[in-house]
C-alpha positions as a printed Julia matrix, in Angstrom:
353×3 Matrix{Float64}:
  -0.3    0.22   -0.24
   0.98   3.41   -0.32
  -0.31   6.54    1.63
  -1.35   9.79   -0.91
  -2.14  13.31    0.9
  -4.38  15.54   -0.55
  -5.7   12.96   -3.05
  -9.08  14.73   -3.28
  -7.67  18.09   -5.24
  -6.63  18.13   -8.81
  -3.18  16.68   -9.14
  -3.84  14.2    -6.52
  -7.24  13.41   -7.5
  -5.9   12.74  -11.45
  -3.14  10.79   -9.64
  -5.26   8.16   -7.89
  -6.73   7.48  -11.2
  -3.79   7.38  -12.8
  -2.45   4.75  -10.07
  -5.74   2.65  -10.04
  -5.19   2.5   -13.93
  -1.9    0.95  -13.88
  -1.75  -0.99  -10.56
  -4.03  -3.34   -7.96
  -1.94  -2.13   -5.01
  -3.92  -0.51   -2.38
  -3.72   3.17   -1.64
  -4.84   5.24    0.78
  -5.9    8.93    0.3
  -5.77  11.39    3.34
  -7.58  14.53    2.84
  -9.04  17.2     4.34
 -11.62  18.21    2.26
 -10.89  22.33    1.9
 -12.53  24.17   -0.38
 -10.56  22.53   -3.62
 -10.52  18.91   -2.4
 -13.39  17.23   -4.23
 -14.69  13.79   -3.31
 -16.73  13.81   -6.73
 -13.5   13.47   -9.04
 -12.97  10.18   -7.61
 -16.3    8.65   -8.22
 -14.67   5.89  -10.75
 -12.57   4.04   -8.2
 -14.52   4.52   -4.69
 -15.6    0.88   -5.11
 -12.76  -0.14   -5.51
 -11.65  -2.99   -2.51
  -7.85  -1.97   -2.41
  -8.85   2.43   -2.23
  -9.66   3.81    1.06
 -10.25   7.33    1.64
  -9.88   8.87    4.76
 -11.14  12.8     5.9
  -8.28  14.0     8.07
  -5.9   16.7     8.84
  -1.83  15.84    7.95
  -1.48  18.07   11.12
  -3.39  15.75   13.14
  -0.38  13.39   14.62
  -2.25  11.1    16.12
  -4.19  10.18   12.94
  -1.24   9.94   11.17
   0.74   7.77   13.97
  -2.85   5.04   13.69
  -3.16   5.14    9.98
   0.96   4.58   10.13
   0.21   1.53   12.25
  -3.17   0.44   10.65
  -1.92  -0.17    7.15
   2.19  -0.5     6.9
   2.7    1.86    3.64
   5.28   1.36    1.62
   5.83   5.02    0.36
   3.98   8.33    0.86
   3.54  11.01   -1.73
   2.62  14.47   -0.2
   0.31  16.72   -2.65
  -1.41  18.1    -0.03
  -0.8   21.92    0.42
  -2.54  25.49    0.32
  -1.98  26.22   -3.67
  -3.08  29.18   -4.68
  -1.02  32.61   -5.08
  -4.1   34.34   -5.04
  -5.01  33.41   -1.8
  -1.85  33.12   -0.12
  -1.98  37.05   -0.46
  -4.8   37.96    0.56
  -4.35  34.97    3.44
  -1.21  33.38    3.77
  -1.89  31.89    7.58
  -3.04  28.89    6.24
  -0.34  27.98    3.92
   2.29  28.46    6.74
  -0.13  26.02    8.42
  -0.73  23.49    6.05
   2.48  23.71    3.78
   4.76  24.24    6.38
   3.27  22.91    9.67
   1.8   20.03    8.05
   5.32  18.96    6.28
   6.71  18.99    9.3
   3.95  16.82   10.87
   4.06  14.49    7.81
   7.94  14.0     7.95
   8.09  13.27   11.98
   5.39  10.92   11.98
   6.56   9.26    8.64
  10.35   9.14    9.61
   9.12   7.08   13.2
   7.31   4.75   11.46
   9.91   4.19    8.58
  12.62   3.84   11.96
  10.58   0.98   13.28
  10.27  -0.77   10.12
  12.83  -3.83    9.61
  16.02  -3.63    7.36
  14.56  -4.21    4.09
  11.39  -2.72    4.43
  12.96   0.61    5.85
  15.19   0.55    2.56
  12.43   0.54    0.39
  10.28   3.15    1.61
   9.76   6.43    0.4
   8.73   9.69    0.75
   7.74  11.73   -1.96
   7.14  15.73   -1.24
   5.78  17.43   -4.65
   6.67  20.81   -5.01
   6.31  23.89   -7.49
   8.34  25.53   -9.91
   7.7   28.74   -7.76
   9.9   28.32   -5.15
  12.9   29.11   -7.76
  11.46  32.85   -8.35
  10.86  34.57  -11.88
  13.03  34.29  -14.58
  14.23  37.03  -16.8
  13.34  36.45  -20.63
  16.44  35.69  -21.91
  17.87  33.43  -18.73
  17.94  29.83  -18.69
  15.15  27.42  -17.24
  15.45  26.36  -13.79
  17.29  23.31  -12.95
  17.42  21.64   -9.75
  20.4   23.37   -9.03
  18.56  27.22   -9.31
  18.77  29.12   -6.16
  15.39  29.18   -4.17
  13.75  32.63   -4.43
  10.07  32.68   -3.56
   8.22  36.04   -4.04
   4.58  34.65   -2.35
   3.14  33.89    0.2
   2.52  30.38   -1.25
   6.16  30.19   -3.04
   7.89  30.79    0.53
   5.72  27.78    1.87
   6.85  25.48   -0.42
  10.21  26.37   -0.49
  10.29  25.68    3.11
   8.87  22.53    3.41
  11.17  21.5     0.62
  13.84  22.58    3.06
  12.39  20.5     5.7
  12.08  17.68    3.35
  16.07  18.23    2.15
  16.93  18.33    6.11
  14.95  15.4     7.07
  17.43  13.45    4.39
  20.79  14.56    5.6
  20.22  15.21    9.06
  18.21  11.67    9.53
  18.92   9.4     6.48
  15.2    9.67    5.57
  14.47   8.46    2.59
  12.84  11.2     0.34
  12.67  12.93   -3.04
  11.23  15.75   -3.86
   9.47  16.98   -7.6
   9.21  20.47   -8.4
   6.76  20.66  -11.14
   5.54  23.45  -13.51
   2.27  25.08  -14.01
  -0.37  21.91  -13.97
  -3.52  22.36  -16.65
  -5.96  19.25  -17.44
  -9.4   17.43  -16.0
 -10.87  18.4   -12.73
  -8.79  21.71  -11.51
 -10.77  23.89   -9.98
 -11.95  27.11  -12.18
 -10.0   29.78  -10.11
  -6.94  28.64  -11.87
  -5.97  30.53  -15.23
  -7.46  27.62  -18.16
 -10.65  26.67  -16.39
 -11.17  30.35  -14.89
 -10.89  31.46  -18.76
 -13.34  28.52  -20.29
 -15.71  29.15  -17.49
 -15.86  32.7   -17.93
 -16.12  32.37  -21.49
 -19.14  30.05  -21.84
 -20.89  32.04  -19.09
 -20.12  35.31  -21.31
 -18.55  37.26  -18.69
 -15.07  39.2   -19.17
 -12.45  37.33  -19.15
  -9.95  38.25  -16.9
  -6.28  38.55  -17.43
  -3.58  40.44  -15.31
  -1.32  43.03  -15.94
  -0.11  43.17  -20.05
  -1.14  39.26  -20.07
   2.54  38.63  -20.98
   3.97  36.43  -17.85
   5.53  33.54  -19.22
   4.27  29.7   -17.97
   5.93  26.24  -18.68
   2.48  24.11  -19.19
   2.03  20.77  -17.93
  -0.23  18.21  -18.85
  -1.93  16.8   -15.39
  -1.58  13.27  -16.54
   1.81  13.74  -17.66
   2.67  15.2   -14.26
   0.98  12.04  -12.61
   3.15   9.67  -14.92
   6.3   11.74  -14.19
   5.52  11.13  -10.14
   5.24   7.41  -10.94
   8.68   6.91  -12.06
  10.32   8.87   -9.75
   8.52   6.93   -6.88
   9.48   3.72   -8.03
  13.06   4.51   -9.99
  14.25   7.4    -8.37
  17.57   7.95   -6.17
  16.7    8.81   -2.55
  17.96  12.31   -1.63
  17.41  13.69   -5.53
  15.45  16.59   -6.8
  13.79  15.75  -10.04
  11.77  19.01  -12.13
   9.15  18.07  -14.01
   8.24  20.33  -17.14
   6.3   20.15  -20.13
   8.51  22.12  -22.15
   6.09  24.03  -23.07
   6.51  28.13  -22.29
   3.75  30.36  -23.76
   2.5   33.22  -22.45
  -0.57  34.21  -20.56
  -2.45  35.99  -23.15
  -1.66  33.02  -25.25
  -3.5   30.52  -23.37
  -6.41  32.49  -23.57
  -6.62  33.52  -26.87
  -6.13  29.64  -27.95
  -8.93  28.52  -25.37
 -10.97  31.75  -27.02
 -10.17  30.03  -30.61
 -11.02  26.29  -29.31
 -14.46  27.21  -27.96
 -15.3   29.34  -31.19
 -14.72  25.71  -32.92
 -16.34  23.5   -30.62
 -19.03  25.78  -28.9
 -19.44  28.77  -30.89
 -21.26  31.85  -29.58
 -24.0   33.39  -31.31
 -22.91  36.72  -30.17
 -19.44  36.38  -31.18
 -15.89  35.53  -31.18
 -14.73  34.43  -27.17
 -11.88  36.63  -27.93
 -14.21  40.07  -27.13
 -14.53  39.07  -23.73
 -11.05  39.28  -22.79
 -10.51  42.1   -20.25
  -7.18  43.25  -18.63
  -7.05  43.92  -15.06
  -4.43  45.17  -12.71
  -1.48  43.29  -11.86
  -1.34  41.64   -8.66
   1.39  42.27   -5.97
   4.73  39.98   -6.78
   3.38  38.71   -9.7
   6.35  36.49  -11.32
   7.06  37.39  -14.98
   8.6   33.86  -16.5
   9.09  30.74  -14.79
  10.4   27.55  -17.35
  11.18  23.99  -16.31
  14.62  22.24  -17.27
  13.26  18.92  -16.82
  16.52  17.34  -19.1
  17.32  15.72  -15.41
  14.15  13.5   -15.02
  14.45  12.81  -18.89
  18.54  11.34  -18.93
  18.24   9.63  -15.65
  14.87   8.2   -15.2
  13.61   8.24  -19.19
  10.55  10.42  -18.52
   9.3   13.02  -21.08
   5.88  14.19  -21.57
   3.28  13.0   -24.19
   1.29  15.86  -24.65
   2.12  19.03  -26.47
   0.35  21.82  -24.76
  -1.84  21.83  -28.17
  -3.04  18.31  -27.76
  -3.22  18.72  -24.1
  -5.4   21.99  -23.97
  -7.83  20.34  -26.45
  -8.3   17.29  -24.04
  -8.82  19.74  -21.13
 -11.68  22.09  -23.39
 -13.56  19.05  -24.43
 -13.21  17.63  -20.8
 -14.61  20.93  -19.41
 -17.71  21.25  -22.13
 -18.99  17.46  -21.68
 -18.6   18.03  -17.52
 -20.64  21.25  -17.51
 -22.2   19.66  -13.94
 -18.86  19.16  -12.3
 -17.96  22.35  -12.8
 -21.55  24.15  -11.63
 -21.55  22.1    -8.49
 -18.07  23.45   -7.29
 -19.04  27.14   -8.66
 -20.3   27.38   -4.62
 -20.96  30.52   -2.39
 -17.26  30.48   -1.5
 -15.67  30.46   -5.19
 -18.42  33.34   -6.18
 -16.54  35.54   -3.48
 -13.05  34.99   -4.09
 -14.29  35.95   -6.93
 -15.32  38.97   -6.01
 -12.44  39.06   -4.04
 -10.04  39.02   -6.98
 -11.84  40.52   -9.86
 -13.86  42.62   -8.67
 -13.01  45.46  -11.17
 -14.14  43.27  -14.78
 -17.01  41.79  -13.65
């Protein structure tokens, strides 16, 4: 069995679905079901005998100890995190609590469990920590992409909290010999992504004939990674990665935000045309957010060279799959768009509504 924390979120739920498409090994999903956690993502695996869900907080050491004692996993993959930059600007405290203190609680509990194992089981155990390229800071337009040795320069409360958690994971390996792996990924997109993120937000706003907000001049650049490719990379790192190593996972797709939005509009014009005209008419530029990093780009050479992984989707194949999924799953979108989500939209985009 493996443990997954944060498995009801966007990347975690996609990972669980991918996991059960490839193996029958048991999996326990621990998730506190905060605003972005959605068990509807996992309806297709709920009846599997080897899938177990537990609602709980990764800071609850009593619960963690009980789960380790009862299920004796061979690995833990930590997806659990507060992950949205805008939310971290308005309320950083929960990011410290979950991303730093929660990672510490997981490390301490898992280390105690690992220390109690027989030698063979101790040798096989892994703790894989899922992180972000945002810990590296911002790149100039002509700078080389982030490598695993790039200095940490976080610029938002979110990225600072993730950087701190990465440092904890590294320290537990170097101080205690605890068998960790860290992955730093670029911007994910795909099915089941919460509608506050750029791509699902753009799709949702366009279909509602509402203004599509773009921060600043829209020329901020991100490297885009299809979530299915990310999940496969995590499996490869878990099974084949070298203990103590960090692996950057990227899609080799550097694209400006404005080009992301116009591509989505073009796809919607093709797949769901609007009688009022092209969806690009809805694009609205708004005041930039504080500390908005200009460019991220991931150098994923190491994981390709050492572990043989590379993305299967280009941005244009992945974004078509994504738009088609959202068009086919409008009931899921409507169920997600709760009062709390609308309050978040009002706070962040009130000047373009």
